[in-house]
Coordinates of N, CA and C in Angstrom, one line a residue:
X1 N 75.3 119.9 83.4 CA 75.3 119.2 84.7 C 75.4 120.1 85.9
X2 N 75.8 121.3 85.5 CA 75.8 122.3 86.7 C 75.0 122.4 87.5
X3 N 73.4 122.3 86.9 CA 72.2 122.6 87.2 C 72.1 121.9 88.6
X4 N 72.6 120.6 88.3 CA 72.3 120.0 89.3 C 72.8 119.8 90.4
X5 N 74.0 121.1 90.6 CA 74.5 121.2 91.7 C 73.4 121.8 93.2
X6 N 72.6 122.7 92.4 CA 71.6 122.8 93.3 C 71.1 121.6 93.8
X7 N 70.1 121.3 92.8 CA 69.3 119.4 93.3 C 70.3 119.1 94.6
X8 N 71.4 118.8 94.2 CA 72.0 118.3 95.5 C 72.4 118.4 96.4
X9 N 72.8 119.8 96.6 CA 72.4 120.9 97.6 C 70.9 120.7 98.2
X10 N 70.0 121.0 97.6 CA 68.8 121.0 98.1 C 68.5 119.2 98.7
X11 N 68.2 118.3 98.1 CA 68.5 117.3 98.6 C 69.3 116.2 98.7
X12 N 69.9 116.4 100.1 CA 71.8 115.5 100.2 C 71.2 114.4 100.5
X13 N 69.9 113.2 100.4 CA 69.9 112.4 100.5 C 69.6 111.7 99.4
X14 N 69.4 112.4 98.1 CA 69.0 112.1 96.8 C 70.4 111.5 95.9
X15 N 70.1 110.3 95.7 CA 71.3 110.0 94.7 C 71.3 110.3 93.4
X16 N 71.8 110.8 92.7 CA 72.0 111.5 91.2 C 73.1 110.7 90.6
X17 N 72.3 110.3 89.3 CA 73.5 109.7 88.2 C 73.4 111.2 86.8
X18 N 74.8 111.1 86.7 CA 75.1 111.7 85.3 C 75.1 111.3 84.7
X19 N 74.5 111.0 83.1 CA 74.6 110.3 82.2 C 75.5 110.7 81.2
X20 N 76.1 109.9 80.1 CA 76.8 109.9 79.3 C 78.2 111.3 79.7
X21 N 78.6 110.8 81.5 CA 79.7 111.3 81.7 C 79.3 113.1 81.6
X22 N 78.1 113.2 81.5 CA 77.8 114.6 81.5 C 78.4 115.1 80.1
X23 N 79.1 114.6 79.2 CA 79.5 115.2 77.9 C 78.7 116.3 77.1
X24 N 78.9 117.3 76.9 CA 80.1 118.1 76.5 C 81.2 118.5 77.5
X25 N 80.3 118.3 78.9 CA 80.7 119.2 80.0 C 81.3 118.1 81.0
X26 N 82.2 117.5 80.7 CA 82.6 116.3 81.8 C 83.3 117.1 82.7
X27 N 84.3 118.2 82.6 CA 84.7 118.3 84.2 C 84.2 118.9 84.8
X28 N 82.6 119.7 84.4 CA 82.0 119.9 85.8 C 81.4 119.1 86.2
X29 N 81.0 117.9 85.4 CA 80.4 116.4 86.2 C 80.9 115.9 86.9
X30 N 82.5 115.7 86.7 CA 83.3 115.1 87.6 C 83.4 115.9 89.1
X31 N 83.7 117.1 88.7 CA 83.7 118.5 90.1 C 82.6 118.2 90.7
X32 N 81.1 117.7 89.9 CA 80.2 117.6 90.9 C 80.3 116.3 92.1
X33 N 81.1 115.3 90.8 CA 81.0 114.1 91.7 C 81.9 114.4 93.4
X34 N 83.2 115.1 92.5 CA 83.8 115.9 94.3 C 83.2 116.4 95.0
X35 N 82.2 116.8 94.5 CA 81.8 118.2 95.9 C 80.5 117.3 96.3
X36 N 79.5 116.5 96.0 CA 78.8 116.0 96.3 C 79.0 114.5 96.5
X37 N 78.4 114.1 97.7 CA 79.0 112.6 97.8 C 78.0 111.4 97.1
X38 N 76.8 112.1 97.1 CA 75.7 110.9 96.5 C 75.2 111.1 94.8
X39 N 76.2 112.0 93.9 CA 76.6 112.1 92.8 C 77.4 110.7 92.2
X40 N 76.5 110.4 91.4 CA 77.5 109.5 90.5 C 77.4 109.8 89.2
X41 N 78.1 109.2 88.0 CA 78.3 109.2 87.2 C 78.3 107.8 86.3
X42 N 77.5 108.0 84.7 CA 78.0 106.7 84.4 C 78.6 107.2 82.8
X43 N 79.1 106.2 82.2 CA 80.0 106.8 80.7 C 79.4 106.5 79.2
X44 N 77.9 106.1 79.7 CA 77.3 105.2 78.5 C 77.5 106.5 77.1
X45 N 77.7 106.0 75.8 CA 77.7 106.9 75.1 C 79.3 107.6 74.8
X46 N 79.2 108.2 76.2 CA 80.8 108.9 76.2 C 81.8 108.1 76.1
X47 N 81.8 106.5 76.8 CA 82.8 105.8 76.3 C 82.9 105.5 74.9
X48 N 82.0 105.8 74.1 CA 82.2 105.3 72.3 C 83.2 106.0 71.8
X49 N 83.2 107.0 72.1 CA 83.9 108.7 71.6 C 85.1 108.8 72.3
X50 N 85.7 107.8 73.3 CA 86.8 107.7 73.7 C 88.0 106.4 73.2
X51 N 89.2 106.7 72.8 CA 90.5 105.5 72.6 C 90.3 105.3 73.5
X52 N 91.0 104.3 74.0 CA 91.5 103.0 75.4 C 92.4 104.5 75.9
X53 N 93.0 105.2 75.1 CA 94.2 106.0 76.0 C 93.1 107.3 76.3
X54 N 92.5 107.2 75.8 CA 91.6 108.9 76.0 C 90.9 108.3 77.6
X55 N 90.3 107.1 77.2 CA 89.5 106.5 78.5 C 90.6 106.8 80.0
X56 N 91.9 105.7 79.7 CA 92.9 106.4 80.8 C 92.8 107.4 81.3
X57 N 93.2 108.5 80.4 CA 93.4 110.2 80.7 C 92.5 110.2 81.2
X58 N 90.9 110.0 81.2 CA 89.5 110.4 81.7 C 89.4 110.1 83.1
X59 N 90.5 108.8 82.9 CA 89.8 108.2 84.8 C 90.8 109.0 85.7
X60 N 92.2 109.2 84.7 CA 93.2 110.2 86.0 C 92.7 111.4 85.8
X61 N 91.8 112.4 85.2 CA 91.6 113.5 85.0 C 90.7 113.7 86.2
X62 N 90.0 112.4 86.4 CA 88.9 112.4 87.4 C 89.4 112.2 88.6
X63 N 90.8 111.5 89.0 CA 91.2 111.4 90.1 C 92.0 112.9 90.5
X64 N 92.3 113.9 89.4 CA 93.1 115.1 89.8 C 92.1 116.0 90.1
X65 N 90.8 115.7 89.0 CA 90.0 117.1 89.7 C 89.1 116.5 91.2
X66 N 89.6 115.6 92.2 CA 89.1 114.9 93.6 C 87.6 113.8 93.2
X67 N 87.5 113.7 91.8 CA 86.0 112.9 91.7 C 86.6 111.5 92.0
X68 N 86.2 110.5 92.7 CA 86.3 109.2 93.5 C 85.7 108.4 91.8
X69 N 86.8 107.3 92.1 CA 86.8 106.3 91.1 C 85.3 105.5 91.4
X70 N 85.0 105.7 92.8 CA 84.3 104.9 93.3 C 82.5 105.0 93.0
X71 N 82.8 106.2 92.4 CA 80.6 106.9 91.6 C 81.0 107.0 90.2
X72 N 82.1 106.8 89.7 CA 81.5 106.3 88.2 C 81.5 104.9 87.7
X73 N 80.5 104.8 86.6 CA 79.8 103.8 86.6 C 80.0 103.4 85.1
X74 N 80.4 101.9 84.3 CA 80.5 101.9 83.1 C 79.2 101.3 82.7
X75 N 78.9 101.8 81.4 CA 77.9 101.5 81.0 C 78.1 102.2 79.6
X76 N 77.0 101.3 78.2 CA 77.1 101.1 77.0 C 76.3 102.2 76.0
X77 N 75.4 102.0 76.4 CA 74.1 102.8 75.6 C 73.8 102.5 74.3
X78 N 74.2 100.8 74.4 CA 73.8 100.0 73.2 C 72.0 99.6 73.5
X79 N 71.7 99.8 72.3 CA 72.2 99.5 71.3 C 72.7 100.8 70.0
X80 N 72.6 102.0 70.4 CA 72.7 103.1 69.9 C 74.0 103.4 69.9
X81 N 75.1 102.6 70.3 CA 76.7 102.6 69.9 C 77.1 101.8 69.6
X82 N 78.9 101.8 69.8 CA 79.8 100.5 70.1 C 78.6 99.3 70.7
X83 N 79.0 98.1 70.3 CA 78.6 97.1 70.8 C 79.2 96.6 72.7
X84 N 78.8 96.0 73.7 CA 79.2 95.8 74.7 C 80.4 95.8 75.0
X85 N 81.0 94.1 74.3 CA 82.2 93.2 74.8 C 83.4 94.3 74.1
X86 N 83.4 95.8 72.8 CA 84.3 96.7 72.6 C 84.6 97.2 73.5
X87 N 83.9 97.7 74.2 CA 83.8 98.7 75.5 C 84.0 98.1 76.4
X88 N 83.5 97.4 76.6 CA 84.0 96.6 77.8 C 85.5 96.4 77.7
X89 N 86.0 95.6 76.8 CA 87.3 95.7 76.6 C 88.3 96.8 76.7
X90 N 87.5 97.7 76.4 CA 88.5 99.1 76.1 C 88.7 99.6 78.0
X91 N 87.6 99.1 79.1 CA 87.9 100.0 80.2 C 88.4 98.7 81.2
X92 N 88.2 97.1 80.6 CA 88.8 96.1 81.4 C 90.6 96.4 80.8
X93 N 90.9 96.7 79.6 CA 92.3 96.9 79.4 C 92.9 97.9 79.9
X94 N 92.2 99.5 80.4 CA 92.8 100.2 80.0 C 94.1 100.2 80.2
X95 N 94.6 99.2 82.1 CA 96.2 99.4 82.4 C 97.1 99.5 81.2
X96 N 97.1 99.0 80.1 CA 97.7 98.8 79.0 C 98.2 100.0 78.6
X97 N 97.8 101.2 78.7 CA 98.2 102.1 78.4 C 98.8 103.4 79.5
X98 N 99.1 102.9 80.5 CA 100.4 104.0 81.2 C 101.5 104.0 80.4
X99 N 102.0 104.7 80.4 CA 103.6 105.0 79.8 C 104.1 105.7 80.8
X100 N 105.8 105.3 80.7 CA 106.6 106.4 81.4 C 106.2 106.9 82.7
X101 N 106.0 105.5 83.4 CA 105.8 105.5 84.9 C 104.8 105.8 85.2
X102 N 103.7 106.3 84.4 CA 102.4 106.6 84.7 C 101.6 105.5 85.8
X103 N 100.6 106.1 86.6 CA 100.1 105.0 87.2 C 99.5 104.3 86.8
X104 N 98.7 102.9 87.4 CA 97.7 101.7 86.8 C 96.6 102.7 87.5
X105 N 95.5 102.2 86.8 CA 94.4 102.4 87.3 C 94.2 101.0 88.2
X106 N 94.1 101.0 90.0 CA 93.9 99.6 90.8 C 92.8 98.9 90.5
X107 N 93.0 97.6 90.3 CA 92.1 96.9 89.7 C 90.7 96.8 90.4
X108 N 90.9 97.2 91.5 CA 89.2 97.0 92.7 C 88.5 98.0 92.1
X109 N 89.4 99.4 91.6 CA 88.5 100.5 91.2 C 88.2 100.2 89.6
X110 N 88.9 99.5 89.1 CA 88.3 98.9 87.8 C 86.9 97.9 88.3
X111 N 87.2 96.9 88.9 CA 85.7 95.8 88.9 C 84.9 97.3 90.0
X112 N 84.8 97.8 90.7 CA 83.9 98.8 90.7 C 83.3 99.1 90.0
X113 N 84.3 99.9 88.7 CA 83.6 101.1 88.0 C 82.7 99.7 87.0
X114 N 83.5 98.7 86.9 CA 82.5 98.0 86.3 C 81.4 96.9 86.4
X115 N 81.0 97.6 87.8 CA 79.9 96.7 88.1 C 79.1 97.3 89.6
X116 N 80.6 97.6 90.5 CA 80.0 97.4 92.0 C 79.4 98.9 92.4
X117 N 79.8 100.1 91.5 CA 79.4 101.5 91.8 C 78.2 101.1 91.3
X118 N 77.7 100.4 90.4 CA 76.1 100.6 89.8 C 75.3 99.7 90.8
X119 N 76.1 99.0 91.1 CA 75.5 98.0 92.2 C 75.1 99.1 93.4
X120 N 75.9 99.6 94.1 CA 76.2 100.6 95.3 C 75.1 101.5 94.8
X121 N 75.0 101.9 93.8 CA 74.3 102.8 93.1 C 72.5 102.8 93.6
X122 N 72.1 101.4 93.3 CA 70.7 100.9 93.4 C 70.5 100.1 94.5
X123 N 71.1 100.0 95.2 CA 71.5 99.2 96.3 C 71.4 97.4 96.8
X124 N 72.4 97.2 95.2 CA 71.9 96.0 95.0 C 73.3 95.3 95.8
X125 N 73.3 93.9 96.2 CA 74.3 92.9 96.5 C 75.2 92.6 95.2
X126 N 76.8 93.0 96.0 CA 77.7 92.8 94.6 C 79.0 92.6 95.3
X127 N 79.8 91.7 94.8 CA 80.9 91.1 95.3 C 82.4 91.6 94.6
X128 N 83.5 92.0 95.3 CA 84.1 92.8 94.7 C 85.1 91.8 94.5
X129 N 85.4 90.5 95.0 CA 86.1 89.4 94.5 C 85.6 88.9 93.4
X130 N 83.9 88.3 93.4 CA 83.9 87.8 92.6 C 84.0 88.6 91.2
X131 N 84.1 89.8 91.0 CA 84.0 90.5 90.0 C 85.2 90.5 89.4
X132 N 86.4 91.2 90.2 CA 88.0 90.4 89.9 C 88.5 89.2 89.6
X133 N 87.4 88.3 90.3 CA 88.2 86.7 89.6 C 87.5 86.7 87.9
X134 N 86.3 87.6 88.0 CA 85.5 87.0 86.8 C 86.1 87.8 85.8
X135 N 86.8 89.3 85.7 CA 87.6 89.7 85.3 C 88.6 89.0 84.5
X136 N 89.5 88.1 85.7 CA 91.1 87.3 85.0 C 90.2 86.6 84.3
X137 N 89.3 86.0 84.6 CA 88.9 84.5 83.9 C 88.3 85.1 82.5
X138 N 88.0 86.4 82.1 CA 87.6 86.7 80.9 C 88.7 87.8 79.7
X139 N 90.1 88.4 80.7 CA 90.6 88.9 80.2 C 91.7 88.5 79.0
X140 N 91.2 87.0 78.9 CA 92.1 86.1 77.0 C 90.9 86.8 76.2
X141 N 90.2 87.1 76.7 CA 88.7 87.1 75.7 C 88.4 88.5 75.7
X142 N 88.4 89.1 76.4 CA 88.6 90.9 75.9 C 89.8 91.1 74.9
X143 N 91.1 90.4 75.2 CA 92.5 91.1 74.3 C 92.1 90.5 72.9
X144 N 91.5 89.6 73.1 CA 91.2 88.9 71.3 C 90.1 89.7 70.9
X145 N 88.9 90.0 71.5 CA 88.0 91.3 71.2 C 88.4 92.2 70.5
X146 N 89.4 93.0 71.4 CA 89.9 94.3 71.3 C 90.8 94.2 69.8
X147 N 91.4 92.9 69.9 CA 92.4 93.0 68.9 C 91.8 92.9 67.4
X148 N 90.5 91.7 67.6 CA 89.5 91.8 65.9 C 88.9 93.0 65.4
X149 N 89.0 93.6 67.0 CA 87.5 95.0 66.4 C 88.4 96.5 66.0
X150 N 90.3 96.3 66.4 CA 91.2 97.1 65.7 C 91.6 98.0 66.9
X151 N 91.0 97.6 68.4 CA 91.4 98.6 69.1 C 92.1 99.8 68.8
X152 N 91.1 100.6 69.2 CA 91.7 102.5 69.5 C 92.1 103.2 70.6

């Protein structure tokens, strides 16, 4: 992903997504998302290969190295992985897993990362309430997900 630090240098009007979190190399993807503002990122793929707690560490990892909760993007890369409603579950739960005072990830930057950054992304119309209410109203139905498919 480094490569593309040029690209965006060269054109700062060009929006860039990273795919699959940039993996191998996620924290220079993330460093790019800091240093460039029309860098985003999305996790398709890379969320398969992540626990619910690995997922956590990822999104504070990205808030220490300055990458904005607000350009990454969740996404599946089904059908070639996990199926949706797992993953989905694993990044609508993640609060579940702070310990020991650790922070929440805030929930706006959750219904962002899962929906309104890709929205922002393409420049489509997207509602950051309705994405939160649709959230509560599905979160009995992710914990039963998560809980049949053995959460990790």
């Amino acid at each position: 992903p480094m490569l593309l630090d040029d690209v965006a240098r060269a054109f700062p009007d060009l929006r860039l997504l990273i795919c699959h979190a940039g993996a191998p190399w996620v924290d220079e993807a993330l460093l790019l998302l800091s240093r460039h503002t029309r860098v985003y990122m999305d996790v398709s793929f890379f969320n398969s290969t992540l626990s619910r707690r690995q997922t956590y560490d990822f999104l504070q990892r990205a808030l220490q190295l300055g990458a904005p909760l607000s350009r990454i993007c969740w996404a599946t890369d089904y059908p070639g992985f996990e199926f949706p409603d797992t993953l989905l579950a694993k990044f609508a739960l993640v609060n579940e897993e702070p310990r020991n005072g650790e922070p929440a990830i805030p929930q706006p930057d959750l219904a962002r990362i899962l929906g309104g950054n890709y929205a922002r992304f393409i420049g489509m119309d997207w509602s950051l309430e309705e994405t939160v209410e649709q959230m509560g109203e599905r979160e009995a139905s992710w914990r039963t997900t998560w809980k049949e498919k053995g959460g990790r």
